[in-house]
XYZ file of C-alpha atoms in Angstrom:
676
model
C -21.593 14.679 23.493
C -18.341 16.396 23.279
C -18.233 19.783 24.893
C -18.562 22.802 22.351
C -15.316 24.201 23.423
C -13.546 21.013 22.204
C -14.666 21.418 18.632
C -12.076 24.201 17.918
C -9.266 22.976 19.652
C -5.969 22.556 17.783
C -4.702 19.026 18.232
C -2.526 16.363 16.814
C -3.857 13.070 18.206
C -2.595 9.717 17.013
C -5.050 7.078 15.630
C -3.990 4.840 18.577
C -5.038 7.372 21.060
C -8.236 7.880 19.530
C -9.018 4.218 19.540
C -7.922 3.784 23.008
C -10.604 6.413 24.027
C -13.144 3.979 22.791
C -11.590 1.178 24.782
C -11.316 3.322 27.980
C -14.908 4.307 27.704
C -15.960 0.753 27.054
C -14.102 -0.778 30.119
C -15.030 2.134 32.421
C -18.903 1.894 31.559
C -18.848 -1.894 31.786
C -17.131 -1.752 35.088
C -19.430 1.087 36.440
C -22.334 -1.158 35.423
C -20.922 -4.304 36.809
C -21.992 -5.888 33.474
C -21.440 -5.851 29.810
C -19.016 -6.783 27.068
C -15.867 -5.063 27.068
C -13.928 -7.593 24.711
C -15.537 -6.479 21.353
C -15.210 -2.857 21.763
C -11.586 -3.128 22.652
C -10.791 -5.555 20.031
C -12.545 -3.583 17.245
C -11.715 -0.130 18.217
C -9.008 0.401 15.771
C -11.212 -0.861 12.984
C -13.871 1.650 14.026
C -11.415 4.499 14.353
C -10.290 4.227 10.796
C -14.083 3.793 9.375
C -15.508 6.499 11.525
C -12.506 9.104 11.355
C -11.931 8.516 7.424
C -15.075 7.252 5.774
C -18.458 7.276 7.668
C -20.481 10.157 6.159
C -22.953 11.207 8.701
C -24.189 14.510 10.576
C -24.295 13.927 14.494
C -26.475 16.918 14.734
C -28.997 15.475 12.359
C -28.932 11.640 13.000
C -31.937 11.146 10.299
C -29.965 12.904 7.426
C -31.570 10.756 4.513
C -28.348 10.101 2.684
C -26.081 9.292 5.529
C -24.048 6.158 5.651
C -25.613 3.515 7.748
C -23.663 1.753 10.451
C -24.820 -1.466 12.026
C -23.146 -3.308 14.968
C -24.513 -6.701 14.390
C -22.618 -8.068 17.317
C -24.697 -5.797 19.499
C -23.275 -7.133 22.663
C -20.383 -4.701 21.929
C -22.732 -1.839 22.275
C -20.341 0.313 24.116
C -18.256 0.572 20.899
C -21.145 2.185 19.207
C -22.133 4.409 22.190
C -18.471 5.507 22.614
C -18.323 6.454 18.898
C -21.643 8.407 19.109
C -20.663 10.353 22.200
C -17.176 11.031 20.832
C -18.264 12.324 17.332
C -20.944 14.730 18.926
C -24.230 12.911 18.874
C -26.929 13.969 21.781
C -25.444 11.171 24.207
C -23.635 13.025 27.085
C -21.242 11.337 29.062
C -23.837 10.867 31.647
C -25.676 8.552 29.594
C -22.339 6.458 29.229
C -21.986 6.511 33.022
C -25.563 5.115 33.143
C -24.791 2.184 30.717
C -27.177 -0.626 31.314
C -29.245 1.339 33.878
C -32.999 1.988 34.036
C -34.097 4.909 31.867
C -30.722 5.579 30.311
C -30.076 6.001 26.544
C -27.396 3.270 26.702
C -29.288 -0.203 27.091
C -27.158 -3.268 27.116
C -27.824 -3.941 23.521
C -28.386 -1.086 20.837
C -32.099 -0.122 20.680
C -33.635 1.581 17.794
C -35.341 4.923 18.785
C -33.795 5.096 21.985
C -30.397 6.316 21.200
C -29.468 8.898 18.614
C -27.480 7.241 15.851
C -28.533 3.694 16.473
C -29.952 2.416 13.131
C -31.426 -0.905 14.367
C -31.931 -2.995 17.354
C -29.174 -5.603 17.603
C -27.960 -8.345 19.931
C -29.796 -11.382 18.521
C -26.818 -12.521 16.578
C -26.844 -12.227 12.736
C -29.924 -10.102 12.690
C -28.129 -6.808 12.253
C -26.408 -8.210 9.420
C -29.760 -9.107 7.690
C -30.811 -5.504 8.395
C -27.763 -4.156 6.900
C -28.481 -6.199 3.654
C -32.045 -4.706 3.655
C -30.547 -1.244 4.077
C -28.025 -1.742 1.358
C -30.853 -3.024 -0.942
C -33.125 -0.001 -0.030
C -30.123 2.288 -1.074
C -29.616 0.680 -4.376
C -33.352 0.475 -5.219
C -33.921 4.136 -4.401
C -30.847 5.128 -6.295
C -32.067 3.341 -9.362
C -35.335 4.775 -9.079
C -34.615 8.598 -8.284
C -30.931 9.199 -9.448
C -30.624 10.677 -12.887
C -28.884 13.383 -15.122
C -25.636 13.241 -12.838
C -27.706 13.874 -9.776
C -26.792 11.172 -7.278
C -29.237 12.026 -4.394
C -28.999 8.553 -3.282
C -25.454 7.639 -2.642
C -24.468 6.133 0.671
C -22.834 2.861 1.901
C -24.097 0.517 4.617
C -21.365 -0.668 6.909
C -21.773 -3.593 9.315
C -19.586 -5.067 12.244
C -20.041 -8.886 12.780
C -18.335 -11.420 14.956
C -17.992 -15.202 14.814
C -21.498 -15.563 16.382
C -23.190 -13.588 13.751
C -21.807 -15.750 11.021
C -22.655 -19.114 12.725
C -26.254 -17.896 12.997
C -28.184 -19.456 10.016
C -29.761 -15.964 9.159
C -26.232 -14.903 8.003
C -26.133 -17.544 5.430
C -29.570 -16.578 4.039
C -29.178 -12.896 4.174
C -25.571 -12.911 2.883
C -26.396 -15.259 -0.002
C -29.105 -13.132 -1.346
C -26.811 -9.959 -0.948
C -24.258 -11.766 -3.029
C -26.790 -12.829 -5.768
C -28.159 -9.188 -5.991
C -24.672 -7.614 -6.200
C -25.025 -5.119 -3.321
C -21.870 -3.255 -3.925
C -22.208 -0.640 -1.330
C -22.445 -3.175 1.530
C -19.279 -3.488 3.370
C -19.036 -5.990 6.216
C -16.309 -6.156 8.902
C -15.748 -9.753 10.270
C -14.250 -9.579 13.680
C -12.174 -12.770 13.575
C -11.090 -12.897 17.101
C -11.515 -16.822 17.354
C -13.384 -16.256 20.776
C -16.812 -16.750 21.952
C -18.662 -17.177 25.320
C -17.587 -20.810 25.540
C -14.047 -20.211 24.558
C -11.829 -20.703 21.459
C -14.275 -21.350 18.563
C -12.016 -23.722 16.636
C -13.678 -26.690 18.344
C -17.169 -25.655 16.809
C -16.579 -23.230 14.084
C -14.116 -24.399 11.493
C -15.756 -22.880 8.515
C -13.669 -21.456 5.765
C -15.450 -18.091 5.954
C -13.734 -16.279 3.385
C -14.396 -19.090 0.841
C -17.931 -19.303 1.997
C -18.445 -15.698 1.126
C -16.710 -15.789 -2.235
C -19.039 -18.672 -2.973
C -21.842 -16.304 -2.120
C -20.555 -13.827 -4.706
C -19.053 -11.439 -2.359
C -15.810 -9.699 -2.715
C -13.402 -10.821 0.294
C -10.333 -9.121 1.696
C -8.701 -11.824 3.460
C -6.123 -11.671 6.563
C -6.441 -8.014 7.600
C -4.574 -7.103 10.810
C -7.430 -5.410 12.583
C -4.909 -3.370 14.790
C -2.958 -1.891 11.784
C -4.695 1.156 10.712
C -3.172 1.105 7.462
C -4.070 -2.242 6.736
C -7.701 -1.433 7.672
C -7.692 1.540 5.546
C -6.390 -0.317 2.444
C -9.011 -3.003 2.924
C -11.789 -0.320 2.973
C -10.483 1.257 -0.222
C -10.402 -2.037 -1.804
C -14.057 -2.498 -0.709
C -15.144 0.961 -2.072
C -13.462 0.225 -5.438
C -15.699 -2.995 -5.977
C -19.006 -1.681 -7.265
C -20.823 -4.756 -8.057
C -20.312 -7.220 -5.226
C -20.694 -6.641 -1.285
C -17.423 -6.909 0.479
C -16.457 -8.960 3.588
C -13.261 -7.586 5.276
C -11.901 -10.423 7.375
C -10.141 -8.713 10.265
C -7.729 -10.600 12.741
C -8.231 -9.245 16.088
C -7.470 -9.688 19.662
C -10.471 -9.741 21.977
C -10.084 -7.351 24.828
C -6.984 -5.762 23.163
C -4.820 -4.050 25.773
C -5.909 -6.062 28.722
C -2.659 -7.624 29.949
C -4.147 -10.708 31.659
C -7.533 -11.402 29.708
C -7.006 -10.227 26.186
C -7.512 -13.214 23.709
C -9.595 -15.066 26.251
C -13.281 -15.604 26.697
C -12.800 -13.916 30.211
C -13.091 -10.579 28.499
C -15.847 -11.387 26.167
C -18.977 -10.767 28.829
C -17.751 -9.359 32.230
C -16.207 -6.429 33.788
C -12.243 -6.438 33.682
C -12.311 -5.469 37.355
C -10.297 -2.262 38.787
C -6.979 -3.928 39.011
C -6.927 -5.065 35.342
C -8.418 -1.693 34.223
C -5.405 -0.073 35.786
C -2.960 -2.355 34.316
C -4.852 -1.944 30.843
C -4.463 1.834 31.173
C -0.705 1.444 31.825
C -0.225 -0.921 28.878
C -2.166 1.134 26.291
C -0.781 4.486 27.497
C -4.170 6.130 28.578
C -3.317 7.949 31.912
C -6.671 9.585 32.347
C -9.211 8.793 34.907
C -12.267 7.027 34.409
C -14.792 8.595 31.809
C -12.237 11.297 31.388
C -11.539 12.343 27.558
C -9.070 15.285 27.068
C -10.258 18.149 24.915
C -7.620 17.387 22.165
C -9.217 13.852 21.803
C -12.746 15.279 21.603
C -11.620 17.923 19.053
C -10.226 15.273 16.686
C -13.081 12.876 16.967
C -15.709 15.616 16.727
C -17.724 14.997 13.510
C -20.202 17.916 13.644
C -18.515 20.253 11.495
C -17.828 17.781 8.684
C -21.193 16.459 8.957
C -22.982 19.616 8.615
C -20.718 20.413 5.611
C -21.684 17.058 4.024
C -25.417 17.487 4.603
C -25.189 21.042 3.352
C -23.488 19.980 0.193
C -26.211 17.276 -0.247
C -28.885 19.669 0.325
C -27.438 22.066 -2.473
C -27.413 19.041 -4.840
C -31.068 17.964 -4.057
C -32.240 21.753 -4.491
C -30.609 21.763 -8.150
C -32.276 18.154 -8.597
C -35.624 19.705 -7.504
C -35.487 22.392 -10.043
C -34.668 19.974 -12.863
C -36.880 16.977 -11.487
C -39.727 18.519 -9.189
C -41.970 15.669 -9.246
C -39.248 13.127 -8.531
C -37.879 15.396 -5.789
C -41.158 15.665 -4.206
C -41.788 12.038 -4.359
C -38.555 11.196 -2.611
C -38.965 13.742 -0.005
C -42.546 12.369 0.736
C -41.223 8.817 0.977
C -38.407 9.515 3.008
C -40.418 11.282 5.563
C -42.692 8.261 5.796
C -45.868 9.996 4.636
C -48.450 8.080 2.649
C -49.624 9.655 -0.814
C -52.264 12.214 -0.744
C -54.620 10.062 -2.624
C -53.915 6.837 -0.567
C -56.665 7.364 1.889
C -59.449 7.854 -0.473
C -58.125 5.222 -2.849
C -58.019 2.435 -0.285
C -61.466 3.540 1.377
C -62.889 3.376 -2.022
C -61.500 -0.133 -2.486
C -62.846 -1.206 0.886
C -66.284 -0.216 0.259
C -66.029 -1.792 -3.402
C -65.142 -5.116 -1.970
C -68.137 -5.056 0.124
C -70.227 -4.113 -3.011
C -68.907 -6.882 -5.070
C -68.973 -9.662 -2.309
C -66.562 -12.014 -3.840
C -66.269 -15.414 -2.476
C -62.536 -15.905 -2.426
C -59.702 -17.246 -0.249
C -58.256 -14.509 1.904
C -54.819 -15.085 0.327
C -56.236 -14.357 -2.903
C -58.260 -11.462 -1.489
C -54.916 -10.025 -0.320
C -53.536 -10.125 -3.688
C -56.661 -8.155 -4.970
C -55.931 -5.667 -2.482
C -52.265 -5.339 -3.547
C -53.542 -4.976 -7.145
C -55.860 -2.250 -6.065
C -53.170 -0.197 -4.028
C -49.911 -0.757 -5.849
C -50.223 1.975 -8.319
C -51.124 4.679 -5.563
C -48.381 3.423 -3.032
C -45.096 3.308 -5.152
C -43.201 2.688 -1.838
C -44.809 -0.782 -1.605
C -42.019 -3.511 -1.851
C -42.996 -7.029 -1.430
C -41.626 -10.504 -1.813
C -41.974 -13.972 -0.609
C -39.804 -16.958 0.525
C -40.206 -19.074 -2.595
C -44.039 -19.115 -2.258
C -45.242 -16.317 -4.470
C -47.985 -17.999 -5.975
C -49.200 -19.727 -3.000
C -48.919 -16.836 -0.855
C -50.423 -14.475 -3.640
C -47.883 -11.834 -2.786
C -46.975 -11.131 -6.476
C -49.321 -8.448 -7.482
C -50.245 -7.570 -11.099
C -47.609 -5.592 -12.760
C -44.913 -5.971 -10.152
C -41.322 -5.360 -11.207
C -38.819 -7.950 -10.128
C -35.708 -6.974 -8.308
C -32.792 -9.233 -9.800
C -29.185 -9.148 -10.339
C -28.402 -6.253 -12.793
C -31.737 -4.572 -12.498
C -32.576 -3.398 -8.819
C -35.279 -0.777 -9.871
C -38.092 -2.840 -8.930
C -40.622 -3.673 -6.146
C -40.729 -7.357 -5.889
C -38.064 -9.668 -4.202
C -38.031 -13.441 -4.980
C -36.331 -14.259 -1.324
C -35.791 -17.799 -2.167
C -36.354 -20.354 0.876
C -35.099 -17.931 3.474
C -38.046 -17.036 5.944
C -35.565 -15.456 8.669
C -33.350 -13.805 6.222
C -36.200 -12.278 4.453
C -37.727 -11.076 7.701
C -34.632 -9.302 8.766
C -34.161 -7.779 5.358
C -37.743 -6.533 5.441
C -36.760 -4.908 9.032
C -33.771 -3.268 7.281
C -35.685 -1.934 4.333
C -38.308 -0.474 6.644
C -35.625 1.164 8.981
C -33.848 2.637 6.021
C -36.843 4.545 4.974
C -38.590 5.157 1.642
C -40.523 1.944 1.692
C -43.452 -0.156 2.993
C -42.130 -3.576 2.879
C -43.925 -6.836 3.236
C -42.987 -10.564 2.625
C -44.705 -13.951 2.748
C -44.455 -17.433 3.715
C -46.823 -20.142 5.245
C -47.948 -19.378 8.767
C -46.361 -22.519 10.266
C -43.049 -21.486 8.854
C -43.309 -17.960 10.754
C -41.522 -19.940 13.382
C -38.381 -19.781 11.181
C -38.704 -16.075 11.170
C -40.095 -15.546 14.817
C -37.103 -13.624 16.254
C -37.009 -11.200 13.446
C -40.634 -10.515 13.960
C -40.065 -10.036 17.660
C -37.382 -7.420 17.061
C -39.508 -5.558 14.486
C -42.164 -5.251 17.217
C -39.484 -4.311 19.841
C -38.074 -1.377 17.866
C -41.419 -0.466 16.388
C -40.596 -1.048 12.710
C -43.719 -1.004 10.334
C -42.870 -4.311 8.595
C -45.701 -6.424 7.192
C -45.738 -10.374 7.331
C -48.032 -12.218 5.405
C -48.799 -15.563 6.470
C -51.066 -17.771 4.445
C -52.479 -21.570 4.711
C -53.434 -20.317 8.260
C -55.142 -23.287 9.803
C -55.994 -27.103 9.522
C -57.981 -26.298 6.498
C -55.215 -26.432 4.072
C -55.705 -30.037 4.625
C -53.720 -32.836 2.917
C -50.274 -31.501 3.710
C -50.853 -32.533 7.038
C -49.927 -31.396 10.636
C -46.261 -30.343 9.569
C -47.966 -27.518 7.533
C -51.072 -26.991 9.642
C -50.543 -24.156 12.054
C -52.335 -24.567 15.401
C -50.527 -22.446 17.963
C -49.018 -20.070 15.722
C -51.620 -17.171 15.769
C -52.184 -17.193 19.593
C -48.253 -17.499 19.734
C -47.962 -14.289 17.600
C -50.567 -12.582 19.723
C -48.305 -12.930 22.633
C -45.710 -10.460 21.100
C -46.123 -6.840 22.497
C -46.607 -4.371 19.813
C -47.536 -6.900 16.958
C -50.785 -6.483 15.527
C -52.121 -10.076 14.275
C -54.995 -9.736 11.776
C -56.937 -12.797 10.784
C -59.799 -11.722 8.346
C -62.870 -13.382 7.844
C -63.365 -12.276 4.059
C -62.403 -10.045 1.266
C -63.736 -6.928 2.979
C -61.843 -7.618 6.365
C -58.609 -8.554 4.354
C -58.661 -5.380 2.510
C -59.265 -3.403 5.842
C -56.434 -5.406 7.257
C -54.032 -4.178 4.483
C -55.226 -0.731 5.065
C -54.299 -0.830 8.749
C -51.154 -2.584 8.263
C -49.908 0.014 5.762
C -51.104 2.976 7.868
C -49.376 1.589 10.804
C -45.795 2.774 11.043
C -45.324 2.256 14.785
C -44.925 -1.405 14.745
C -45.297 -4.432 12.616
C -48.349 -6.405 11.405
C -49.050 -9.850 10.567
C -51.843 -11.233 8.192
C -53.037 -14.633 8.626
C -54.982 -15.608 5.527
C -56.575 -18.812 4.356
C -56.056 -21.240 1.525
C -59.768 -21.937 1.240
C -62.478 -19.802 -0.125
C -64.597 -17.687 2.220
C -68.013 -16.182 1.475
C -68.225 -12.273 1.856
C -70.387 -11.366 4.821
C -73.124 -8.691 4.422
C -72.307 -5.409 6.328
C -73.582 -1.941 6.493
C -71.213 0.809 5.923
C -70.892 1.377 9.745
C -69.814 -2.132 9.979
C -67.313 -1.863 7.317
C -65.790 1.108 8.953
C -65.929 -0.818 12.435
C -63.422 -3.364 10.955
C -60.702 -1.147 11.636
C -61.401 -1.220 15.344
C -60.278 -4.797 15.642
C -63.537 -6.345 16.706
C -67.297 -5.336 15.834
C -70.633 -6.849 15.962
C -71.373 -8.572 12.526
C -74.691 -10.054 13.388
C -77.264 -8.501 15.623
C -80.444 -10.438 16.577
C -83.873 -8.702 16.506
C -84.158 -8.851 20.393
C -81.739 -8.056 22.998
C -78.958 -10.713 22.736
C -78.683 -13.256 25.346
C -75.520 -15.021 23.814
C -72.626 -13.963 21.671
C -70.355 -15.945 19.390
C -66.778 -14.409 18.903
C -64.928 -15.604 15.743
C -61.970 -14.749 13.564
C -61.011 -15.555 9.968
C -62.456 -18.744 8.292
C -64.651 -19.385 11.342
C -66.661 -16.091 11.097
C -68.851 -17.823 8.347
C -69.369 -20.846 10.719
C -70.439 -18.607 13.605
C -72.988 -16.607 11.174
C -74.401 -20.056 10.020
C -74.774 -21.014 13.849
C -76.284 -17.746 14.696
C -78.664 -18.040 11.975
C -79.974 -21.380 13.210
C -80.225 -20.233 16.813
C -82.019 -16.897 15.921
C -84.377 -18.923 13.803
C -85.148 -21.157 16.811
C -85.999 -18.336 18.916
C -82.670 -17.550 20.553
C -81.106 -14.161 20.514
C -77.397 -14.611 19.422
C -74.955 -11.943 18.553
C -71.812 -12.423 16.486
C -68.880 -10.503 16.930
C -65.994 -10.657 14.318
C -62.578 -9.877 15.825
C -60.051 -9.817 13.070
C -57.379 -8.203 15.367
C -57.482 -8.769 19.109
C -54.629 -6.435 19.677
C -56.554 -3.529 17.976
C -59.697 -4.288 19.848
C -57.989 -4.262 23.155
C -56.789 -0.697 22.532
C -60.302 0.607 22.056
C -61.894 2.727 24.753
C -63.784 0.792 27.473
C -67.191 2.233 26.008
C -66.692 0.728 22.772
C -65.678 -2.653 23.999
C -68.642 -2.815 26.391
C -70.971 -2.093 23.447
C -69.447 -4.979 21.429
C -68.956 -7.299 24.386
C -71.209 -6.177 27.261
C -70.017 -7.219 30.546
C -73.576 -8.533 31.563
C -73.605 -10.799 28.523
C -71.992 -13.947 30.178
C -72.956 -16.450 27.671
C -70.083 -16.414 25.254
C -68.707 -18.995 22.595
C -65.209 -18.235 20.946
C -64.530 -20.157 17.540
C -61.023 -20.299 16.050
C -59.322 -23.191 14.290
C -56.235 -22.970 16.681
C -54.955 -22.908 20.099
C -57.640 -22.010 22.715
C -54.870 -19.832 24.539
C -55.911 -16.324 24.941
C -59.622 -16.698 24.226
C -60.420 -17.240 28.081
C -60.035 -13.516 28.409
C -62.971 -13.048 26.233
C -65.312 -15.754 26.980
C -64.595 -15.904 30.977
C -65.114 -19.088 33.125
C -68.714 -19.324 31.947
C -67.983 -19.237 28.215
C -66.746 -22.076 25.922
C -64.012 -22.265 23.344
C -64.125 -24.269 20.215
C -60.358 -24.561 19.268
C -57.449 -27.140 18.800
C -54.841 -27.759 21.329
C -53.500 -30.601 19.368
C -52.026 -31.098 15.896
C -53.992 -31.633 12.981
C -54.515 -34.545 10.312
C -53.703 -35.152 6.665
C -56.978 -35.047 4.855
C -58.943 -32.776 2.754
C -59.641 -29.461 4.622
C -63.351 -29.628 4.796
C -63.012 -33.334 6.450
C -60.318 -32.049 8.768
C -62.689 -29.364 9.903
C -65.679 -31.730 10.419
C -63.487 -34.036 12.268
C -62.320 -31.526 14.695
C -65.779 -29.932 15.373
C -65.528 -26.675 13.471
C -69.065 -27.048 12.286
C -72.156 -24.643 12.663
C -73.906 -27.579 14.622
C -71.174 -27.848 16.992
C -71.125 -24.158 17.558
C -74.898 -24.331 18.131
C -74.462 -27.011 20.704
C -71.909 -25.057 22.350
C -74.116 -21.927 22.680
C -77.156 -24.062 23.884
C -74.793 -25.355 26.730
C -73.658 -21.895 27.875
C -77.383 -20.703 27.910
C -78.602 -23.648 30.055
């Protein structure tokens, strides 16, 4: 960060000089790393200078101030622009970190990563997703403002700004997210479109001929057209116009030159994703009038960029307002503080524990998608930060809990979002809601359509966002809709994602426990794979109910020492129990292990795992109506897997199950084979 001595220096530094500081740091860092993307930072430096010098409200000394403006670089390959801004304005990002750009262990990875670098609001790089995250953040701001602001106290009052490029706007997720943002009228969302006409393959005119301004106007956005992105006055006027528009998000279309200042490479794809080279950097320094050595920033430039004093004043003023708010509205203030800290309500733990226990007592036979709605109905009143939705499948996903309040144009004080058929956009928006703070967000679709949203789920896992993804119709048992809608590889595929917890509960009790785990897990996302068909509630002791939270546990124990074990998840748990009953009744000793979350079970200590699946117990059969991938770890070479490594068939669900061998008799035969 800037040296403390620079903060008090008297200086008159031009806007161009401040922007050139960004350009110099970007080209120097990329050159030292021998990789990176200098073109976008050099092209958008003038826009960034105006925004960060005159508008962004933030406190570099406290990157987590709750009412800060959010700034998202959706075109995340231009990460050096963001790192330069954070360094220059006073975040805890010293010059050594810029010199270590893209190096092992640095705080300046190739693309911005949430949680790694102070001031980075979200992980970006997969183009378009940052834009969807920004929509989620802007939505979070509006919903919180509607709920908490009152009597002239605007304790939630900040903007969300996003930088995007041609690539972001080509990606389909931008259509999904921006269409919804226009419909909802998110007036405090301001997006800058870096219209430089260049992508990796060259001039985009041959493959991106959209009338982008008209497209966004059709979405219901306010559009500022044809802004010279290198004219500070034009950029400033565009931002003022955007801030004057209270009821529509704004797209500011900025004409820029990629790699601005590079005499021989600006305006070409050659400056997009490669170092300029020492000779070109020297020529660029001369052209833009930057005589300083690599990574050298003069004290007067540091002083003019330093945002620590103004940031501290802004946060202090907000804190004073919040204290007055707390005096007049103590309950609202306490609730706001709790939610923004990410703390669950004091009565949450007891309420959800009581509900889990009650479901076991009531032993309802229901589909786990309906059990999911029952859980939502039970916890919604004690969890006001819960905000849900579905990609046009609310009734099928059972995500629309009783008493939900719909978020809609003109009324954003709600807790349920009808996303429309926008699985990817929904997932990116959920991530933005989560990152903003103040919410526990979830969204639903069919499990087979998790493919549409997959990269947003992956990014949630990468950055440790506590998003919750509800995936129903989880197997071939959905039946007549056929193999296009019958997931086979999806659960196994999702389990491959590091830091994603995939829950496939076997009945109403395991569903309630899965929801508890997902809500309480704030260090990463959870996916709930739920059935369309009814599942009987399995009998359990109180200890077994508690053990569900460990991801896998002994559900059925024979009278004698077990000689075989059946491992099952979801709807196949009941089949496993039926098979065990037949085998135990015939003199065999067979244990049933329900494993609703493989990832959580893997995290248990070795002693617990040994108790559930003793190493000496070699006769193992795993049963899951999906891909066999992953189950060999648990059954070993001597075991058997009853799964499905092909696509399903269109027929009633029961018939499809029987056709593919998901029956108690088939499981019995498999166990007998591994015992012989």
